[in-house]
Amino acid sequence: MPNHKIALLPGDGIGPEIAREAVKIFKLVEERNDDTSFTITEAPFGAGAYFECGHPFPEETKAVCDAADAIIKGPIGLSHEESQKIPVDMQPERGALLPMRARYQTFANFRPVSLPKALAHFSPLKPEVIGDGIDLVMVRELVGGLYFGAKEVGVNDAGLRYVRETLEYDEEQIRRVSHEAFKLAMRRKKVLHNIHKSNVLKSSVLWNEVLGEVAQDYPEVEVRHVLVDAAATALCLNPGQFDVMVMENMFGDILSDQGGGILGSLGLMPSSCKGPEKSYYEPSHGSAPDIAGQNIANPYSMIGSVAMMLEDSFGMTQESKNVWSAMQSVFADGFSTPDLSKPGAGVKMIKTDEFGDKVVAALAAMPRP
Ligand code: NAD
């Protein structure tokens, strides 16, 4: 019987609240699948880890992650004001998140942006713009570009403070994420939107060149090139034109948050981060300090990350589909967390743990895989 070792890093802010709901799903999936068990080991990560252990990515957490088959993490980070209490290099993204991405070389980040037509009322876009619903995947390069390049801070010859950050890609980094995007496009509609800024950035010129070479291996996929600024507008005006979008690290960071915006909430944004040996899974959003501790965060992003792990890391495709359906059924029954609806909009408002319990009940009622 396969035993899957999972590292669980609940994180900061709403992280522990939504991580609890993820654990409920793992437990039920284990009960429903006689041939599968999970060993879940929790470890500190993020700002809380810094205050508890003196480092946002402590050695003991590295050991837990190294030993795991897959990692699931909640969001990390504090409010802007609280972050100032942590030295710059120890702040959660610089001190924990980027080092984890580098450690496991999780080069391809998949962010589904999906809203069925029946849930169009959650979106700030007009129904006629949404049409048959929103269903696209952003593929973001995750371990290169500006976020990982050399940095320099100092005073220049004119006596002025300056900063220099480097945007660097080599062709192999571009090639490997391009292959992932083309493979995904082959499994979907065979259309790939390449998001770039080659009218200004030399890095995009190389990106497009290498992506064009990779395209030769996938002659059935139609490649459409869109400048990143135009893509931002197009996402609002006509999201239905996109199916798979591929882009470098910072473009993906920004555009995928916009993806959450057109759905109606970042709480609908799970993700998977694929590395050569292991993957980690996380909501695309941050730790939402504004709503932390109130049991009102939307756990869809975290439970969706569980569903992605079941399929991508453990090959449990049917059970993964069941988890997605169970979540959709909660919405279909007229319930949602407050991020997706205003009082009086006809939606029955529920708390984070109630959402998790309803997903559990819906999943438990489904035939076992
Ligand atoms: P955020 O994503 O935390 O929140 C933006 C808005 O979305 C807030 O109004 C928040 O309440 C809402 N939101 C986010 N997730 C939600 C959910 N599941 N349910 C309901 N509402 C949700 O962005 P921010 O406020 O700019 O950042 C807060 C902290 O998170 C910062 O320290 C930032 O650095 C960090 N951060 C971490 C990650 C990560 O761990 N991967 C990603 C982005 C930001």
mmCIF file of N, CA, C and O in Angstrom, residues 16 34 97 103 109 162 167 182 239 280 283 332 338:
data_model
loop_
_atom_site.group_PDB
_atom_site.id
_atom_site.type_symbol
_atom_site.label_atom_id
_atom_site.label_comp_id
_atom_site.label_asym_id
_atom_site.label_seq_id
_atom_site.Cartn_x
_atom_site.Cartn_y
_atom_site.Cartn_z
ATOM 1 N N PRO A 16 -2.836 28.861 8.788
ATOM 2 C CA PRO A 16 -3.256 27.746 9.639
ATOM 3 C C PRO A 16 -4.755 27.443 9.545
ATOM 4 O O PRO A 16 -5.156 26.283 9.628
ATOM 5 N N ASP A 34 -8.568 2.508 0.239
ATOM 6 C CA ASP A 34 -7.958 1.477 1.085
ATOM 7 C C ASP A 34 -6.474 1.266 0.777
ATOM 8 O O ASP A 34 -5.709 0.860 1.626
ATOM 9 N N LEU A 97 10.415 31.522 1.092
ATOM 10 C CA LEU A 97 9.725 31.055 -0.115
ATOM 11 C C LEU A 97 10.681 30.879 -1.299
ATOM 12 O O LEU A 97 10.710 29.817 -1.941
ATOM 13 N N ARG A 103 15.582 25.447 -3.677
ATOM 14 C CA ARG A 103 16.036 24.151 -3.148
ATOM 15 C C ARG A 103 15.490 22.987 -3.970
ATOM 16 O O ARG A 103 16.190 22.029 -4.264
ATOM 17 N N ASN A 109 5.124 26.712 -12.420
ATOM 18 C CA ASN A 109 4.023 26.987 -11.501
ATOM 19 C C ASN A 109 2.725 27.023 -12.321
ATOM 20 O O ASN A 109 2.600 27.798 -13.252
ATOM 21 N N TYR A 162 21.610 53.760 -4.783
ATOM 22 C CA TYR A 162 21.082 53.083 -5.969
ATOM 23 C C TYR A 162 20.823 51.620 -5.642
ATOM 24 O O TYR A 162 21.307 51.101 -4.630
ATOM 25 N N LEU A 167 17.722 40.720 -14.221
ATOM 26 C CA LEU A 167 16.760 39.785 -14.805
ATOM 27 C C LEU A 167 17.540 38.866 -15.728
ATOM 28 O O LEU A 167 18.005 39.288 -16.785
ATOM 29 N N PHE A 182 3.632 23.658 -23.360
ATOM 30 C CA PHE A 182 3.159 22.995 -24.578
ATOM 31 C C PHE A 182 2.476 21.667 -24.255
ATOM 32 O O PHE A 182 1.451 21.319 -24.843
ATOM 33 N N PRO A 239 -11.671 37.239 -21.324
ATOM 34 C CA PRO A 239 -10.853 36.155 -20.785
ATOM 35 C C PRO A 239 -11.037 34.837 -21.528
ATOM 36 O O PRO A 239 -10.146 33.983 -21.521
ATOM 37 N N TYR A 280 5.713 21.202 -4.929
ATOM 38 C CA TYR A 280 4.990 21.700 -3.772
ATOM 39 C C TYR A 280 3.743 22.430 -4.246
ATOM 40 O O TYR A 280 3.629 22.814 -5.405
ATOM 41 N N PRO A 283 -1.735 27.867 -2.157
ATOM 42 C CA PRO A 283 -2.616 28.898 -2.695
ATOM 43 C C PRO A 283 -1.752 29.965 -3.368
ATOM 44 O O PRO A 283 -0.627 30.232 -2.930
ATOM 45 N N ALA A 332 -22.700 25.317 -5.639
ATOM 46 C CA ALA A 332 -23.967 25.048 -6.347
ATOM 47 C C ALA A 332 -25.140 25.005 -5.367
ATOM 48 O O ALA A 332 -26.265 25.358 -5.724
ATOM 49 N N PRO A 338 -17.417 34.791 2.774
ATOM 50 C CA PRO A 338 -17.820 36.190 2.509
ATOM 51 C C PRO A 338 -17.035 36.900 1.408
ATOM 52 O O PRO A 338 -17.526 37.892 0.865
#
